[in-house]
PDB file of C-alpha atoms in Angstrom:
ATOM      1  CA  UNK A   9       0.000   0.000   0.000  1.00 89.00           C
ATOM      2  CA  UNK A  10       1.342   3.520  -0.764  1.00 94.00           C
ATOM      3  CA  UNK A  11       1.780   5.588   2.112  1.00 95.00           C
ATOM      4  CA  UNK A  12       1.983   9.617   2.689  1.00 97.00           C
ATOM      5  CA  UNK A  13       3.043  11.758   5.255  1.00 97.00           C
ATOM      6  CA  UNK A  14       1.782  14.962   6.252  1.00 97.00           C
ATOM      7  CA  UNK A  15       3.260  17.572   8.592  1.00 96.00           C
ATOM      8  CA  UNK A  16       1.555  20.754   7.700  1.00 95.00           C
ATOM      9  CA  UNK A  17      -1.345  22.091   5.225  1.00 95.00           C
ATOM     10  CA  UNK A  18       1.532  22.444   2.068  1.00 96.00           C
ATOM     11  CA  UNK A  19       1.710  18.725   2.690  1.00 97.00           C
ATOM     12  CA  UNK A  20      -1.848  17.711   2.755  1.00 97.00           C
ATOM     13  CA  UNK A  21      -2.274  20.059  -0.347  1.00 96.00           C
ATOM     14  CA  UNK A  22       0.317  18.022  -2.114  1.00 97.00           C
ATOM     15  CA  UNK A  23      -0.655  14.617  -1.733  1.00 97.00           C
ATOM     16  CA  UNK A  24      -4.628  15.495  -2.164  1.00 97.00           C
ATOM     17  CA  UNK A  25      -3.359  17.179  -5.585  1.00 96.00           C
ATOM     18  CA  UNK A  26      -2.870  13.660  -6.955  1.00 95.00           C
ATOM     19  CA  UNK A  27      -6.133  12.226  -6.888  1.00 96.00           C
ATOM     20  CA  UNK A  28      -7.728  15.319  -8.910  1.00 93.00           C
ATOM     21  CA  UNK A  29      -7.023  13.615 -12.011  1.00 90.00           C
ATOM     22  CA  UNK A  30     -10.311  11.495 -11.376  1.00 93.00           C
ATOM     23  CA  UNK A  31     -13.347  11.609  -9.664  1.00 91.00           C
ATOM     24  CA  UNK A  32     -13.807   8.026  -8.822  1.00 95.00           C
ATOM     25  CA  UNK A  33     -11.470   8.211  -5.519  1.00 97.00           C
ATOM     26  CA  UNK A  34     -13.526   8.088  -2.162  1.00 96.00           C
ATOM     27  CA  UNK A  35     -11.851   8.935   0.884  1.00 97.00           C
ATOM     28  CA  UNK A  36     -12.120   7.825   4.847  1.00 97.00           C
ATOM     29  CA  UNK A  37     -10.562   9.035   7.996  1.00 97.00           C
ATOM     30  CA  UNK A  38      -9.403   6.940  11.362  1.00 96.00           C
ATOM     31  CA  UNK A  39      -8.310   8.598  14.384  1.00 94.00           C
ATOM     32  CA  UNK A  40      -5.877   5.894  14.524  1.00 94.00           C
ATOM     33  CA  UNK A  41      -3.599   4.613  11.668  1.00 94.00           C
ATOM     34  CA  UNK A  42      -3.916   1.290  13.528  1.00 93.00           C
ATOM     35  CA  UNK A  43      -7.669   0.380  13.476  1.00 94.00           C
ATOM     36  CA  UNK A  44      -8.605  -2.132  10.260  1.00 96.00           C
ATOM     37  CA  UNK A  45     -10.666  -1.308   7.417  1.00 97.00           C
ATOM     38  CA  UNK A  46     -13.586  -3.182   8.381  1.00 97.00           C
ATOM     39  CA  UNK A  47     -17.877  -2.306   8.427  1.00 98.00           C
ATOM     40  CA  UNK A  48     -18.653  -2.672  12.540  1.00 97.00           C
ATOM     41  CA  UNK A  49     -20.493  -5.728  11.450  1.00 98.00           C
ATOM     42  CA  UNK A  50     -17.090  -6.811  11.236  1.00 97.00           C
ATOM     43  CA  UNK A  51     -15.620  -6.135  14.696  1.00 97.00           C
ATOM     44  CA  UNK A  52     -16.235  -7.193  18.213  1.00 96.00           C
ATOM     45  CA  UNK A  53     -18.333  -7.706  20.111  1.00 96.00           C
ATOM     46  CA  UNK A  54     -20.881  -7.302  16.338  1.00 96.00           C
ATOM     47  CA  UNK A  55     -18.918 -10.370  14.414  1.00 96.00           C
ATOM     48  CA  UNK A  56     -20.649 -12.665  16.686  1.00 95.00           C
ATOM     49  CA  UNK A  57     -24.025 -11.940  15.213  1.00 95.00           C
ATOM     50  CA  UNK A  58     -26.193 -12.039  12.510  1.00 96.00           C
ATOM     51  CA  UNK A  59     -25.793  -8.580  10.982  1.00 97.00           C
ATOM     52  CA  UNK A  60     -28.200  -9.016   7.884  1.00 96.00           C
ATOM     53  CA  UNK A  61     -30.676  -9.831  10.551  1.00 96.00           C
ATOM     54  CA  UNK A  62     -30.649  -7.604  13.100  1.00 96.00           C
ATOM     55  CA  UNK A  63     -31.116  -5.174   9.848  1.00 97.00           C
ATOM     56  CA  UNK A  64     -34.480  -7.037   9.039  1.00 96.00           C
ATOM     57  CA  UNK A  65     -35.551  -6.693  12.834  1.00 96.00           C
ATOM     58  CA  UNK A  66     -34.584  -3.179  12.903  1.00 96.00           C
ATOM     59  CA  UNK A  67     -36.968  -2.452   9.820  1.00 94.00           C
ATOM     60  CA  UNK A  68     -40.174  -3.748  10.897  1.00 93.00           C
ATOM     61  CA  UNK A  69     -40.179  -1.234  13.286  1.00 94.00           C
ATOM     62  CA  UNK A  70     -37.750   1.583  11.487  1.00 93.00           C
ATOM     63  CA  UNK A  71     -40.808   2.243   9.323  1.00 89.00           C
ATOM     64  CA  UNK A  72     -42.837   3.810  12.251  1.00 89.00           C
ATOM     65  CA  UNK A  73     -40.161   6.809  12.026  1.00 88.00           C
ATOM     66  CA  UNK A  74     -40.030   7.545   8.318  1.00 84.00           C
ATOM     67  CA  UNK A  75     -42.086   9.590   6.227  1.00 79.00           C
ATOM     68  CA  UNK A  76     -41.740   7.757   3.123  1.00 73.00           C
ATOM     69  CA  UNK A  77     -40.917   4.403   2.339  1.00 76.00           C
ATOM     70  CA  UNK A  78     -37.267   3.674   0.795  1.00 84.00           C
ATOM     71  CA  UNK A  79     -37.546   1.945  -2.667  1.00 84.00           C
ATOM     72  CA  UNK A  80     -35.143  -0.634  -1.713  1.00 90.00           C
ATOM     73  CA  UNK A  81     -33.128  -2.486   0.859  1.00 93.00           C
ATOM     74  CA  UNK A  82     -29.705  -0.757  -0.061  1.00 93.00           C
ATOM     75  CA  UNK A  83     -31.806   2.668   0.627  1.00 90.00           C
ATOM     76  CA  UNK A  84     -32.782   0.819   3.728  1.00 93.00           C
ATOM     77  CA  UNK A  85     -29.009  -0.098   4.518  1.00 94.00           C
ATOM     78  CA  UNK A  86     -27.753   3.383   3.627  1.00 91.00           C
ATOM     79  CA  UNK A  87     -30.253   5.288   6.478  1.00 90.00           C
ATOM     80  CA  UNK A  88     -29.962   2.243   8.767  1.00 93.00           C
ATOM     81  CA  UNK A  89     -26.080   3.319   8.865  1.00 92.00           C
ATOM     82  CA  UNK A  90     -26.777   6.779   8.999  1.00 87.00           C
ATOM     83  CA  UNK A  91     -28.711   6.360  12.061  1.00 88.00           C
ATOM     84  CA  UNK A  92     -26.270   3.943  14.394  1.00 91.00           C
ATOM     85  CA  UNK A  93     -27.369   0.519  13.508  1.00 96.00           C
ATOM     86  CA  UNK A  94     -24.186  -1.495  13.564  1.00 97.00           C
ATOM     87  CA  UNK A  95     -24.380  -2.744   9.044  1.00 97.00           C
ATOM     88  CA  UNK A  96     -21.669  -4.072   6.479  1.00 97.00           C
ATOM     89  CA  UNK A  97     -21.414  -0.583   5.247  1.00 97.00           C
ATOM     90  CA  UNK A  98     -18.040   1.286   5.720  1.00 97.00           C
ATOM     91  CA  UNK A  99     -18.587   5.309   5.147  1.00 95.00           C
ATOM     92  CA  UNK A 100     -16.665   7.260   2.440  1.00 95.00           C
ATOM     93  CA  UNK A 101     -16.429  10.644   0.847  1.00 93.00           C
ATOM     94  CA  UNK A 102     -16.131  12.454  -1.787  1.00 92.00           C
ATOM     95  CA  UNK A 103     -14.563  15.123  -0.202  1.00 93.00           C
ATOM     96  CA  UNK A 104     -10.819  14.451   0.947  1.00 95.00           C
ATOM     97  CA  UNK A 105     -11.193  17.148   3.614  1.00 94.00           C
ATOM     98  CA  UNK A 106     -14.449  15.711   5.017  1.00 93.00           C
ATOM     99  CA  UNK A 107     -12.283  12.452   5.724  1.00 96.00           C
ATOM    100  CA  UNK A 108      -9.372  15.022   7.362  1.00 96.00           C
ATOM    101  CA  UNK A 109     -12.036  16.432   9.732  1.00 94.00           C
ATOM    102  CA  UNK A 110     -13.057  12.926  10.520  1.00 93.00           C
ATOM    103  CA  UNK A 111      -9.306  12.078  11.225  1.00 95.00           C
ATOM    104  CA  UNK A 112      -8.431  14.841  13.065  1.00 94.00           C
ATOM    105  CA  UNK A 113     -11.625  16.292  14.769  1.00 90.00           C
ATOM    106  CA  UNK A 114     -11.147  14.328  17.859  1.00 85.00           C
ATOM    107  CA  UNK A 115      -7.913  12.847  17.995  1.00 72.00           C
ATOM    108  CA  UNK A 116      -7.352  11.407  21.189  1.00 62.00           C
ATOM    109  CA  UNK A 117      -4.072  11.872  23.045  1.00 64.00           C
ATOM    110  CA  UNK A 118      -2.465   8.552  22.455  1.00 68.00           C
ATOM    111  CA  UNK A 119       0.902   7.398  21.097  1.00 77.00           C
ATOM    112  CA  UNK A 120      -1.453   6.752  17.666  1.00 87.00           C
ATOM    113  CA  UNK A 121      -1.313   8.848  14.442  1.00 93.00           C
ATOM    114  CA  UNK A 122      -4.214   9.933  12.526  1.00 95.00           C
ATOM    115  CA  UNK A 123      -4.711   8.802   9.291  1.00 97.00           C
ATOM    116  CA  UNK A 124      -6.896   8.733   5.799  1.00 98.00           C
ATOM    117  CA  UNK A 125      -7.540   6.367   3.136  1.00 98.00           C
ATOM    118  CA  UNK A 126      -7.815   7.070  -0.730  1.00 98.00           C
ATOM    119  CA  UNK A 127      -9.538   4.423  -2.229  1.00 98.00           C
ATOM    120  CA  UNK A 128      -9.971   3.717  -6.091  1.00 98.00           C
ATOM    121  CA  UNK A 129     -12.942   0.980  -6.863  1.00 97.00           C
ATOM    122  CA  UNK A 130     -13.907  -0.760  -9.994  1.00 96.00           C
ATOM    123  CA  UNK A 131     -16.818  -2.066  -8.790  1.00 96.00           C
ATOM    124  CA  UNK A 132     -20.207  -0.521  -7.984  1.00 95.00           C
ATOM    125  CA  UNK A 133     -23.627  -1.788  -6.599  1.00 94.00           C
ATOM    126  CA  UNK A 134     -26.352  -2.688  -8.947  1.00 91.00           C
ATOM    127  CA  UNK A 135     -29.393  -2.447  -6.975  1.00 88.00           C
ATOM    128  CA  UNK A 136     -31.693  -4.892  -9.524  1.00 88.00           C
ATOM    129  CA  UNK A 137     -28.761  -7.248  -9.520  1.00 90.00           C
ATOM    130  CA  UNK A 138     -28.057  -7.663  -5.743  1.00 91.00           C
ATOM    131  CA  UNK A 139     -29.905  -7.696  -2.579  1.00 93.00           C
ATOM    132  CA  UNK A 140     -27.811  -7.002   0.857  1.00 94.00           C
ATOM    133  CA  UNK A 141     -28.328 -10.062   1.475  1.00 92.00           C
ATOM    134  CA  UNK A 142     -27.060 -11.901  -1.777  1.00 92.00           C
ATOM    135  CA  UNK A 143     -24.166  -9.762  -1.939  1.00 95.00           C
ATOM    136  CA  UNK A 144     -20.414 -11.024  -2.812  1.00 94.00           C
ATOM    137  CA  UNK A 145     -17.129  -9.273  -2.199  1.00 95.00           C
ATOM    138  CA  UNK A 146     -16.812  -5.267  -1.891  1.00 97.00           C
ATOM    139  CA  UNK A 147     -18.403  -2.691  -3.900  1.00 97.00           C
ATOM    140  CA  UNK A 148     -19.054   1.188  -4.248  1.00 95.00           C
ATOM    141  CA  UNK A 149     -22.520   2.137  -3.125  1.00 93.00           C
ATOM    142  CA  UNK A 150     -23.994   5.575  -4.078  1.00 88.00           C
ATOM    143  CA  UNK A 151     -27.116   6.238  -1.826  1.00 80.00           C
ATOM    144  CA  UNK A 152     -30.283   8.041  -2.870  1.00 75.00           C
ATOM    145  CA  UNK A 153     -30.165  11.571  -0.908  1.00 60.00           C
ATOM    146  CA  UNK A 154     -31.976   9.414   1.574  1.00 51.00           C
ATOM    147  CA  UNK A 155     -30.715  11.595   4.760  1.00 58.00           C
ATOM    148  CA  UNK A 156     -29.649  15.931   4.391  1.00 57.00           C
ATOM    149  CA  UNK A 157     -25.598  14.373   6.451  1.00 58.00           C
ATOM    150  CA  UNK A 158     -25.415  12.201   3.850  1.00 64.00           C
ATOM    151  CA  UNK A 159     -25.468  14.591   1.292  1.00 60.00           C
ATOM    152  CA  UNK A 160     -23.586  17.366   3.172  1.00 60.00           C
ATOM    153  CA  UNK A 161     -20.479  15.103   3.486  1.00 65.00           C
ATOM    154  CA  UNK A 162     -20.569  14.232  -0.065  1.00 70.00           C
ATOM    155  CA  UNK A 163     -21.145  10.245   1.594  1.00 83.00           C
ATOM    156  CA  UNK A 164     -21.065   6.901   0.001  1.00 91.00           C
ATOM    157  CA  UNK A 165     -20.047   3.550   1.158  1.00 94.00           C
ATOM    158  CA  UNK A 166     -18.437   0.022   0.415  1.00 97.00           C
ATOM    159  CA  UNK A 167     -20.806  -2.246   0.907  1.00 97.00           C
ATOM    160  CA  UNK A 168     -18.756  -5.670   2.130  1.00 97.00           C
ATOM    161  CA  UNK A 169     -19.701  -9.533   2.008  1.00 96.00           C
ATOM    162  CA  UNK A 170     -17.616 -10.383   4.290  1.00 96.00           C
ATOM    163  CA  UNK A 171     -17.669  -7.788   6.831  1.00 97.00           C
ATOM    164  CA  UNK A 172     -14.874  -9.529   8.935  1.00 97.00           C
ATOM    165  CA  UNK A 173     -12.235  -9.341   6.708  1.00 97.00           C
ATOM    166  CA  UNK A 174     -10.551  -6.035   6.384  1.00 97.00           C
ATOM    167  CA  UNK A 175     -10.879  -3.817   2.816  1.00 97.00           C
ATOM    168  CA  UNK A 176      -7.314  -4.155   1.902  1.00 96.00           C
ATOM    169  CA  UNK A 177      -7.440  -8.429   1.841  1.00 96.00           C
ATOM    170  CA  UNK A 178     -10.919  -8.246  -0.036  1.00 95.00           C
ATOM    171  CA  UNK A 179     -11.235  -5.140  -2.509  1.00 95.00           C
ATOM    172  CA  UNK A 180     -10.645  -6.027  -6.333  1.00 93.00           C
ATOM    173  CA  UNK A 181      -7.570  -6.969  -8.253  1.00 92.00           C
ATOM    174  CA  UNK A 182      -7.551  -3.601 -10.170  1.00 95.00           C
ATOM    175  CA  UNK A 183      -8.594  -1.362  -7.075  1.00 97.00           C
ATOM    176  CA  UNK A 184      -6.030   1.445  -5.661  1.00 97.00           C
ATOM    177  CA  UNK A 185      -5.587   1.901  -1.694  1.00 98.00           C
ATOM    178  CA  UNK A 186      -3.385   4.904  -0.027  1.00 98.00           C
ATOM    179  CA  UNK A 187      -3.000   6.132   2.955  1.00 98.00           C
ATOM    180  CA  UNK A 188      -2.300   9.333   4.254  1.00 98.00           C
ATOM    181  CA  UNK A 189      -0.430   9.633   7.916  1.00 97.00           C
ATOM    182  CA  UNK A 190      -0.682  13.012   9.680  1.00 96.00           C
ATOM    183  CA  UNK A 191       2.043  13.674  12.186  1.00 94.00           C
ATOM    184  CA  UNK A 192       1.362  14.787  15.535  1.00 92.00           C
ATOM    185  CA  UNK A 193       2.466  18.378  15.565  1.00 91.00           C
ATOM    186  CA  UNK A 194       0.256  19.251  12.453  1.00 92.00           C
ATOM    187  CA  UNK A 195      -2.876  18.351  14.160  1.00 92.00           C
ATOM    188  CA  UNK A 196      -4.244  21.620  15.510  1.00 88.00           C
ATOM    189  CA  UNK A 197      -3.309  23.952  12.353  1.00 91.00           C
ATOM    190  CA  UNK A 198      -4.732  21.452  10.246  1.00 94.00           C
ATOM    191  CA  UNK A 199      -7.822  21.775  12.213  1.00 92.00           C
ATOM    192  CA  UNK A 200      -8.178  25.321  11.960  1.00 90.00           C
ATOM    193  CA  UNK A 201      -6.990  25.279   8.275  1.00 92.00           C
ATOM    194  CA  UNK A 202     -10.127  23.427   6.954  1.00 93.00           C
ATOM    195  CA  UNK A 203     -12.448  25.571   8.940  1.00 90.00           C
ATOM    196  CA  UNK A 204     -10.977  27.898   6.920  1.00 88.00           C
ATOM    197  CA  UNK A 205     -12.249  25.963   4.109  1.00 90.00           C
ATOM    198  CA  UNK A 206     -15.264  25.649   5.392  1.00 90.00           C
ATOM    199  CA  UNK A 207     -15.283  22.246   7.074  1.00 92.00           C
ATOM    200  CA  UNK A 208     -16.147  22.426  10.636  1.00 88.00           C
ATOM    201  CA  UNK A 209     -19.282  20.290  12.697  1.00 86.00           C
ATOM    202  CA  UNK A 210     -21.545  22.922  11.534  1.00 87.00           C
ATOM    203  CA  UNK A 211     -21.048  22.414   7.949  1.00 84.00           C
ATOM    204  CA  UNK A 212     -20.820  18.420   8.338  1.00 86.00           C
ATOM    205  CA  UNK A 213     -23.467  17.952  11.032  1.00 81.00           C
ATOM    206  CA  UNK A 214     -26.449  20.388   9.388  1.00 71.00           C
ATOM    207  CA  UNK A 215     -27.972  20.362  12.143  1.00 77.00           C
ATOM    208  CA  UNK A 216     -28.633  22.224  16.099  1.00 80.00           C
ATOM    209  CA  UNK A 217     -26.146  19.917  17.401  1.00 84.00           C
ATOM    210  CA  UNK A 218     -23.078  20.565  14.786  1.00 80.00           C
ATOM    211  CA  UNK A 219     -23.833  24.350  15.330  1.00 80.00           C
ATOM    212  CA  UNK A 220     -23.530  23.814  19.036  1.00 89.00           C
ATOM    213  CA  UNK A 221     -20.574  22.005  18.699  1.00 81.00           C
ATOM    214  CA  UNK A 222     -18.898  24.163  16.001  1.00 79.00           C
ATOM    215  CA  UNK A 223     -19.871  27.367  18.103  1.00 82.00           C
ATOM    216  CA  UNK A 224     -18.306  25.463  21.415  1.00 80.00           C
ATOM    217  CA  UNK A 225     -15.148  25.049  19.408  1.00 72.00           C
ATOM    218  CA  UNK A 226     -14.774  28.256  18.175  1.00 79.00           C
ATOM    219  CA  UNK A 227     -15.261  29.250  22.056  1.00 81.00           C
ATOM    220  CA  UNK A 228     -12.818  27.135  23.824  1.00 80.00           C
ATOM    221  CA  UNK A 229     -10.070  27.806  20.893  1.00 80.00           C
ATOM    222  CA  UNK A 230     -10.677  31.968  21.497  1.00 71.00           C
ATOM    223  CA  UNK A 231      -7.063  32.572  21.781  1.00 71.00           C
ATOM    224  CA  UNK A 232      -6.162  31.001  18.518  1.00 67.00           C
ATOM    225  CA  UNK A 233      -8.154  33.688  17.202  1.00 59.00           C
ATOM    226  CA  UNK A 234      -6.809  36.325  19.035  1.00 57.00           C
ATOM    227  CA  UNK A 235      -2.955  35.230  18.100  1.00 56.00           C
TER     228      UNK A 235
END
């Protein structure tokens, strides 16, 4: 797998620069370089379980709470995910500096680096072809604007048969994986350089809460500000 590093915003710049030439890259950040590229169907204590059907259980009585009907399971999946049930979907974005925010946001203080992933698929859902539960291998899926944070983080997952094992061990022959490391030190700047750029909770969280928090931030980091 290629790796980057990243010490400061010229750096980040840099390395994003190279996956302009095409649209098709998705991106994801971990708070730590060292946790797997797996769904949380695919990790403890959720591996012991049924995943496909706690999803059925959950939408019997999901459709109490919507206002109209999703035209398929895979629009099913995608709010089911969206909303905290534990799927075989692993979030992506289109945006590289939604999956920095995600890195970064709330890095805890640990001897762990931050990182991102740049991914490159050649393989998409086909909604008539497949059902969740008839699904093989990985695959690109590109929601219906079924939820207002989906669409305001530019989201889309990889939707994986085999939740357990991790995305670099299943993805295609022909698929691309990078990662991006961020050091340390760059951790805060970064932070306050994509506010700059307009990505902040309020702007990925469209709702009271990510203005709370983004206003709470903006608060407790005063004398950045005022430097």
């Amino acid at each position: 797998m290629v790796t980057h590093s990243v010490k400061g915003f010229n750096d980040l710049h840099s390395v994003l620069s190279q996956y302009r030439t095409s649209n098709k890259w998705v991106f994801r950040g971990h708070e730590s370089e060292l946790w797997e590229l797996k769904p949380r169907a695919g990790r403890a204590p959720y591996n012991k379980s049924d995943d496909l059907v706690m999803f059925k259980a959950w939408k019997r009585r999901a459709i109490e709470y919507v206002n109209s009907s999703p035209t398929d399971d895979w629009d099913w999946l995608a709010i089911a995910q969206h909303h905290g049930l534990v799927t075989r979907l692993l979030d992506w974005s289109l945006n590289p500096l939604v999956a920095v925010f995600f890195a970064i946001a709330n890095k805890p203080k640990s001897g762990d680096k931050a990182c991102m992933y740049a991914y490159y698929p050649n393989r998409y859902i086909d909604a008539k072809a497949h059902s969740p539960s008839s699904f093989e291998g990985v695959a690109l899926l590109k929601p219906n604007g079924v939820a207002p944070r989906i669409s305001r983080q530019g989201g889309l997952f990889t939707m994986h048969g085999a939740p357990s094992v991790p995305l670099n061990e299943s993805m295609g022959k022909n698929d691309k994986l990078e990662k991006i490391i961020f050091e340390p030190e760059c951790i805060k700047d970064l932070i306050f350089e994509i506010n700059h750029y307009g990505i902040n909770y309020a702007s990925i969280f469209p709702d009271l809460d990510g203005l709370s928090r983004h206003v709470n931030w903006h608060t407790e980091n005063a004398k950045y500000w005022m430097s």
